[in-house]
Coordinates of C-alpha atoms in Angstrom, one line a residue:
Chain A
X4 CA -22.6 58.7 17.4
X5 CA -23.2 60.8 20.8
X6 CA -25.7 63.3 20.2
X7 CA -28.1 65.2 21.8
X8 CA -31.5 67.0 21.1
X9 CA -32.5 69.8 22.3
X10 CA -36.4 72.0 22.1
X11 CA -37.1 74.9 21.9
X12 CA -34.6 76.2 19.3
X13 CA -36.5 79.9 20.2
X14 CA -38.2 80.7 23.4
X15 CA -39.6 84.0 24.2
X16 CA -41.3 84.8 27.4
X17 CA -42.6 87.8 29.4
X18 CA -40.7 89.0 32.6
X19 CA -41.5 87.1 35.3
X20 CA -42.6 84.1 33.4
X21 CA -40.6 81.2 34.2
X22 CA -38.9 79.1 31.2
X23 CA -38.3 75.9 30.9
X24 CA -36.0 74.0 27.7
X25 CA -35.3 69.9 27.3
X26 CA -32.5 67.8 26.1
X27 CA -32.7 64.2 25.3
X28 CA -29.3 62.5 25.1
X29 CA -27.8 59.3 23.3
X30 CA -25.2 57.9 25.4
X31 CA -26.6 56.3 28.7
X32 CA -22.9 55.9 29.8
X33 CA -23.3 59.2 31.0
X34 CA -22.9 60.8 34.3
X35 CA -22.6 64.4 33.7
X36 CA -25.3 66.9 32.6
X37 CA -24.1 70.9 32.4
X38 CA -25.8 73.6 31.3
X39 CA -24.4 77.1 29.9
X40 CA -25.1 80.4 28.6
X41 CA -24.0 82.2 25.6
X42 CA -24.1 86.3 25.3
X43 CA -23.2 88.0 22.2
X44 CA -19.5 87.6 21.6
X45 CA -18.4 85.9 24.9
X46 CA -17.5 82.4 25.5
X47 CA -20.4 80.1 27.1
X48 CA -20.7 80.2 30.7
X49 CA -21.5 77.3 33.1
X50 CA -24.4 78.6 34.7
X51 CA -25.5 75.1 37.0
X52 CA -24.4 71.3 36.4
X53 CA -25.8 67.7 37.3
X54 CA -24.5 64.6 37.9
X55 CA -25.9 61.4 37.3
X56 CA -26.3 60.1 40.8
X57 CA -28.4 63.2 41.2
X58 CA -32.2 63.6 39.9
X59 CA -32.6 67.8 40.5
X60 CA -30.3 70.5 41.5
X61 CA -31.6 74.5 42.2
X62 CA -29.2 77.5 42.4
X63 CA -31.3 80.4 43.1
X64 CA -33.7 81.0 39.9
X65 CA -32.4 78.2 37.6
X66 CA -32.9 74.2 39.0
X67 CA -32.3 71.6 36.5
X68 CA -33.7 68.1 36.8
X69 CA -32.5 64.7 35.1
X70 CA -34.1 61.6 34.3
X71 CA -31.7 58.9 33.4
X72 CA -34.1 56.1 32.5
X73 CA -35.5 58.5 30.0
X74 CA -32.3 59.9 29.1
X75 CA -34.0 63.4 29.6
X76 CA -32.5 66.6 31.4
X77 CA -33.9 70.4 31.5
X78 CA -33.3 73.4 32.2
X79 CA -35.8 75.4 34.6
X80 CA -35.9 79.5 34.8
X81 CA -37.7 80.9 37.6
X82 CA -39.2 84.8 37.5
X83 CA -36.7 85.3 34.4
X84 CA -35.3 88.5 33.9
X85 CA -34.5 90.3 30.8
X86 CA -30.7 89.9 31.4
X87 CA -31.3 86.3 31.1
X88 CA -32.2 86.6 27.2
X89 CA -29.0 84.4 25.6
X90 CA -28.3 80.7 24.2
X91 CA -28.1 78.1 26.4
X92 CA -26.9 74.9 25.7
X93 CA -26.9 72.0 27.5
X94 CA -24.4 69.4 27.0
X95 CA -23.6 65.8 28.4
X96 CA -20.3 63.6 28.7
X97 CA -17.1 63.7 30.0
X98 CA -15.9 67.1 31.9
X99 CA -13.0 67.5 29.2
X100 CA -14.9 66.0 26.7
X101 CA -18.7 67.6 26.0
X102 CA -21.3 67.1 23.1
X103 CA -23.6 69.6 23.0
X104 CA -27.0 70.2 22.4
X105 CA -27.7 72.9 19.3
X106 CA -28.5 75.6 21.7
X107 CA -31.5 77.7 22.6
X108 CA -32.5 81.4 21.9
X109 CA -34.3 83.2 25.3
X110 CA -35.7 86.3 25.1
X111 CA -37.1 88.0 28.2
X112 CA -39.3 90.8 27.3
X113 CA -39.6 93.7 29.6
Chain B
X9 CA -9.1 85.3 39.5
X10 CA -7.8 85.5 36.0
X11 CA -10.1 83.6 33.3
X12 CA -9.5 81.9 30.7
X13 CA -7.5 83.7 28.5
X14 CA -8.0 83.3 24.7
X15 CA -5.7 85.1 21.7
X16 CA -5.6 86.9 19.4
X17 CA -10.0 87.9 19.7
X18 CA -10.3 87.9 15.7
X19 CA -8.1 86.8 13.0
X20 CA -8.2 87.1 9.0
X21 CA -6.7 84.4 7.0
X22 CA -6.7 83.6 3.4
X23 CA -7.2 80.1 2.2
X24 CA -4.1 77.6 2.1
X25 CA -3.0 79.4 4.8
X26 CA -2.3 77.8 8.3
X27 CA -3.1 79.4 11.6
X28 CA -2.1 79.3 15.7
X29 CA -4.2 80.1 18.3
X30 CA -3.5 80.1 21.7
X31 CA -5.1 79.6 24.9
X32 CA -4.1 80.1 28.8
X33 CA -5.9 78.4 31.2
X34 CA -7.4 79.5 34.8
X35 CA -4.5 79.4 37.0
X36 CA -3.7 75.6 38.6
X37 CA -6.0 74.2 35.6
X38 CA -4.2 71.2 33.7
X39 CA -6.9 70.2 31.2
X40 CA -7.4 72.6 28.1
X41 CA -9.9 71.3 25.7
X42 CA -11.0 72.9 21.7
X43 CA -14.6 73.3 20.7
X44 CA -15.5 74.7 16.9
X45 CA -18.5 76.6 16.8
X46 CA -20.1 77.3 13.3
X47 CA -23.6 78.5 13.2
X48 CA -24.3 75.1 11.1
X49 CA -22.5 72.6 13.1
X50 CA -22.7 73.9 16.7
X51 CA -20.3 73.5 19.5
X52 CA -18.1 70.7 18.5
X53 CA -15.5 68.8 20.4
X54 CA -11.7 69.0 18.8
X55 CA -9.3 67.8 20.9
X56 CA -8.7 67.5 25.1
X57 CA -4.7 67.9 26.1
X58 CA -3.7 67.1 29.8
X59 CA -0.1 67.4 31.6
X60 CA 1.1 68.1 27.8
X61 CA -0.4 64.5 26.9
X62 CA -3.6 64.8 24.3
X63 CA -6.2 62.2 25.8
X64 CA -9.4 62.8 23.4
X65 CA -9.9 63.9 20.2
X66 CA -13.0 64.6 18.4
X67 CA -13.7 63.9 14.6
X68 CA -11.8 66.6 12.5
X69 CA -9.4 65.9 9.8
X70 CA -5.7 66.1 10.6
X71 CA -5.0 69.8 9.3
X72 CA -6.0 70.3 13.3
X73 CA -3.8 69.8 15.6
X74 CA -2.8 70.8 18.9
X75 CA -0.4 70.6 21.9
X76 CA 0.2 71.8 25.5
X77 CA 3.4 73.0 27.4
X78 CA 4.7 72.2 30.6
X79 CA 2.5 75.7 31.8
X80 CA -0.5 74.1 30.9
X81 CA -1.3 76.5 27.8
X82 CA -1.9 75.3 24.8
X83 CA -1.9 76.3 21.1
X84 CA -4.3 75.0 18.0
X85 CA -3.1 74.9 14.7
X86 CA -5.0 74.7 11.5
X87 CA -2.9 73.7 8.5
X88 CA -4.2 74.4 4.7
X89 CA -7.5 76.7 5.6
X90 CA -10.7 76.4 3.6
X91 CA -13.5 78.8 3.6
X92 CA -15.3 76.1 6.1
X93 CA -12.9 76.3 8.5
X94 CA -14.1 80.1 9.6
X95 CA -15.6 79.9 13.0
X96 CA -15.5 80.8 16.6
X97 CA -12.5 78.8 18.3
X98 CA -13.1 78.1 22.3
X99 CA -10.7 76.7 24.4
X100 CA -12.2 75.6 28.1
X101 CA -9.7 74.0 31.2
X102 CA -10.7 72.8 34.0
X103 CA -8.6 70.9 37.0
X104 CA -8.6 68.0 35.9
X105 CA -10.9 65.0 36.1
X106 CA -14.4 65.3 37.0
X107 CA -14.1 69.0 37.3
X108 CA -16.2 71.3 35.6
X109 CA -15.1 73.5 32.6
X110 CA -14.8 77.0 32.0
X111 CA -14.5 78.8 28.9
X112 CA -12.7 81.6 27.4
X113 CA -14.3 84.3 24.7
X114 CA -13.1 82.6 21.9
X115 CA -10.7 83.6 19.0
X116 CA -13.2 84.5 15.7
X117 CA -10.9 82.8 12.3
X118 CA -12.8 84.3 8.9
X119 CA -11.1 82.7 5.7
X120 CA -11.1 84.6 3.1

């Protein structure tokens, strides 16, 4: 079935430091590759998505980059900041329809 | 704007039992989709409803089910609970097709 891997399960890192976490995916029918972050007791939020016709994408801090041919995406942090310790997830398939990666723990130590 | 709204936040149930949730999607959103998320399992794909129609489903047994009014919320129900079926419930809509998803907080089911 659809699955997808995901390294680090824990990352912690120093203020400023930048972080970076990697997915490898099953299903090269793919064409959609978002990422989202998980606080304590909320739902996940979509913090950046890519599409498949696309090989990097930046918002601010956070780019992510995809390799199709390697079926490889990840998830780059930039000066991270303590407010960034959470899970993220990444997650590939169809908009409605998302398998998920088994998540990664940040923490950003003052 | 008005997220996605998710109730009730925590529910107690005891096994045997069956349970509703409900979710309300972002205003003008016509896709609702269910995730499971257990801390052994992960984030799991249940079932995807659209214009009241359900278009995916994911690999649960049939004690889950689903469905969507004309509003475009929608309701899960879980019929004879077992202790396994404790987790955190998401529901996520989006627009429709090829539009990203956004999720609510989740409704936390403990069987007891």
């Amino acid at each position: 079935g659809e699955n997808v891997e995901q390294h680090p399960s824990t990352l912690s890192v120093q203020e400023g430091d930048s972080a970076v976490i990697k997915c490898t995916y099953s299903d090269s029918a793919s064409n959609y590759f978002p990422w989202y972050k998980q606080e304590l007791g909320k739902g996940p939020q979509l913090i950046i998505d890519i599409r498949s016709n696309v090989g990097e994408k930046k918002d601010q801090r956070i780019a992510v980059t995809l390799n199709k041919t390697a079926k490889h995406f990840s998830l780059h942090i930039t000066e991270t900041q303590p407010e960034d310790s959470a899970v993220y997830f990444c997650a590939f398939g169809g908009f409605q329809k998302l398998v998920f990666g088994t998540g990664t723990r940040l923490l950003v130590s003052p | 704007k008005a997220g996605v709204t998710q109730t009730p936040r925590y529910l107690i149930k005891t096994r045997g039992q069956q349970v509703t949730l409900s979710c309300s999607p972002i205003s003008g959103h016509r896709s609702v989709s269910w995730y499971q998320q257990t801390p052994g399992q992960g984030l799991q794909f249940l079932f995807e409803y659209f214009s009241e129609t359900q278009r995916n489903k994911g690999n649960f047994p049939g004690r889950f089910s689903g469905r969507q009014f004309s509003n475009s919320r929608s309701e899960m129900n879980v019929s004879t609970l077992e202790l396994g079926d404790s987790a955190l419930y998401l529901c996520a809509s989006s627009l429709g097709d090829s539009t990203e998803a956004f999720f609510g907080q989740g409704t936390r089911l403990t069987v007891v």
